[in-house]
Amino acid sequence: ELKVEQNPLFLSMQEGKNYTIYCNYSTTSDRLYWYRQDPGKSLESLFVLLSNGAVKQEGRLMASLDTKARLSTLHITAAVHDLSATYFCAVDIMEYGNKLVFGAGTILRVKS
Amino acid sequence: EPEVTQTPSHQVTQMGQEVILRCVPISNHLYFYWYRQILGQKVEFLVSFYNNEISEKSEIFDDQFSVERPDGSNFTLKIRSTKLEDSAMYFCASRWDISGNTIYFGEGSWLTVV
């Protein structure tokens, strides 16, 4: 069974600080997605990582993928309050019918 | 930007009643999905649909669930006899192909079974 584990599950940080969310998965895949979810809202696509070593950046967020280590990271630089949300990673695997398998999510609270 | 639209946004239903959740995927997309999220929990896969048939379904997607694409635009999820534990947010999603393009999610349909 494919497992996708995120940590931490809850992150409270001060504005201006940096932090990293980790996403480990248990089988080979070279496609990983990061989504943001605000309370009661849908899933907003942040990054699509399609190969080993892929790195993408958007504003204060940067995502990377290491397929050999089966690890993706979402790095937050100089956090601001607007980044408060739940962040999910999701692994896309052909052998699993091309569905996304989600991690449990990381609740991020940025305190001013 | 194109979007996946879902209706209703919120539905309250009595236990045992049938519910149909509707989705209009992005127009040129070929792969369609339903996911659900129980309050405060992670997003769980229900079913994938391609070429007018189910590609894969999860253990959650039992005989009480069905999906249909009755015309060229709508994609529906039916729950025949709802249970209390079916209360969740149901998300429809679509993608153009399976080569790694973005999967777009709708705004969700919040189902409350009482």
XYZ file of N, CA, C and O in Angstrom, chain A residues 31 33 35 37 40-43 45 48 50 88 92 96-100 102-104, chain B residues 33 35 37 41-43 45 48 56 89 91 95 98-103 105-107:
168
model
N 6.446 12.014 -9.919
C 5.464 13.076 -10.082
C 4.829 13.377 -8.737
O 4.217 12.498 -8.124
N 2.760 16.544 -6.418
C 2.015 17.800 -6.452
C 1.938 18.390 -5.052
O 1.844 17.658 -4.067
N -0.486 21.163 -2.937
C -1.723 21.933 -2.961
C -1.839 22.739 -1.682
O -1.362 22.340 -0.620
N -4.833 24.522 0.799
C -6.268 24.549 1.084
C -6.538 25.534 2.212
O -6.005 25.388 3.313
N -12.455 25.358 4.581
C -13.724 25.270 3.869
C -13.632 25.474 2.378
O -14.664 25.564 1.698
N -12.434 25.535 1.864
C -12.253 25.819 0.436
C -11.689 24.620 -0.306
O -11.402 23.567 0.276
N -11.514 24.834 -1.602
C -10.999 23.768 -2.452
C -9.477 23.680 -2.369
O -8.830 24.371 -1.587
N -8.939 22.826 -3.204
C -7.501 22.602 -3.264
C -6.928 23.423 -4.410
O -7.296 23.230 -5.567
N -3.798 24.323 -6.692
C -2.522 23.767 -7.123
C -1.403 24.786 -6.946
O -1.507 25.922 -7.394
N 3.734 21.474 -9.510
C 3.763 20.144 -10.100
C 5.227 19.814 -10.357
O 5.901 20.513 -11.114
N 7.890 17.080 -11.723
C 7.781 15.957 -12.652
C 9.061 15.172 -12.859
O 9.095 14.276 -13.704
N -0.951 20.329 1.356
C -0.947 18.889 1.086
C 0.051 18.564 -0.018
O 0.117 19.266 -1.033
N 1.528 11.030 -7.528
C 0.807 10.586 -8.716
C 1.540 9.371 -9.284
O 2.682 9.492 -9.715
N -1.016 3.105 -9.668
C -2.176 3.276 -8.816
C -3.296 3.976 -9.582
O -4.077 4.722 -9.008
N -3.353 3.729 -10.871
C -4.462 4.242 -11.669
C -4.395 5.723 -11.915
O -5.407 6.362 -12.197
N -3.203 6.274 -11.799
C -3.015 7.696 -12.021
C -3.851 8.564 -11.110
O -4.220 9.678 -11.443
N -4.174 8.036 -9.973
C -4.856 8.872 -9.005
C -3.805 9.540 -8.143
O -2.653 9.119 -8.089
N -4.200 10.569 -7.449
C -3.331 11.196 -6.470
C -3.562 10.559 -5.106
O -4.702 10.347 -4.707
N -2.839 11.421 -1.286
C -2.500 12.609 -0.505
C -1.840 12.268 0.819
O -2.132 11.241 1.449
N -0.986 13.171 1.250
C -0.522 13.148 2.625
C -1.594 13.707 3.536
O -2.640 14.184 3.085
N -1.317 13.655 4.827
C -2.316 14.073 5.814
C -2.492 15.583 5.875
O -3.471 16.075 6.439
N -12.228 12.571 -11.670
C -12.053 11.944 -10.367
C -13.069 12.499 -9.370
O -13.505 13.641 -9.481
N -13.022 12.761 -5.127
C -12.332 12.599 -3.859
C -13.269 13.060 -2.758
O -14.219 13.812 -3.011
N -13.283 14.450 1.554
C -12.503 14.882 2.700
C -13.445 15.022 3.880
O -14.287 15.932 3.910
N -9.756 15.977 8.054
C -8.930 14.830 7.684
C -8.341 15.011 6.285
O -8.520 16.045 5.654
N -7.634 13.990 5.850
C -6.964 14.144 4.565
C -7.918 13.862 3.419
O -9.030 13.378 3.603
N -7.457 14.161 2.242
C -8.241 13.974 1.024
C -8.101 12.519 0.579
O -6.987 12.014 0.412
N -9.126 9.380 -2.108
C -9.566 9.024 -3.455
C -10.803 8.136 -3.396
O -10.882 7.199 -2.587
N -11.813 7.008 -10.215
C -11.338 7.688 -11.415
C -12.118 7.171 -12.617
O -12.594 6.022 -12.617
N -10.497 3.109 -11.860
C -10.138 2.538 -10.577
C -11.081 3.085 -9.511
O -11.592 4.191 -9.647
N -16.826 16.606 2.613
C -16.729 17.449 1.430
C -16.319 16.551 0.268
O -15.365 15.781 0.398
N -15.009 16.380 -3.543
C -14.347 17.168 -4.583
C -14.343 16.398 -5.901
O -13.984 15.224 -5.945
N -8.331 16.308 -15.343
C -7.024 16.596 -15.931
C -7.071 16.268 -17.409
O -7.890 15.434 -17.848
N -2.488 12.081 -18.465
C -1.854 11.527 -17.275
C -0.348 11.636 -17.342
O 0.375 10.903 -16.691
N 0.122 12.601 -18.157
C 1.567 12.741 -18.292
C 2.151 13.747 -17.322
O 3.298 14.138 -17.462
N 1.369 14.165 -16.370
C 1.906 15.049 -15.349
C 1.338 16.449 -15.363
O 1.865 17.338 -14.701
N 0.270 16.653 -16.094
C -0.346 17.967 -16.056
C -1.102 18.172 -14.757
O -1.452 17.225 -14.057
N -1.353 19.430 -14.473
C -2.048 19.787 -13.249
C -3.412 19.118 -13.183
O -4.123 19.019 -14.189
N -3.764 18.660 -12.007
C -5.112 18.160 -11.744
C -5.869 19.281 -11.058
O -5.437 19.783 -10.024
N -9.100 20.889 -9.162
C -10.180 20.503 -8.268
C -11.291 21.541 -8.291
O -11.039 22.746 -8.406
N -12.528 21.054 -8.157
C -13.653 21.952 -7.995
C -13.717 22.503 -6.580
O -12.905 22.150 -5.719
N -14.704 23.358 -6.344
C -14.846 24.008 -5.049
C -15.399 23.070 -3.972
O -15.359 23.393 -2.805
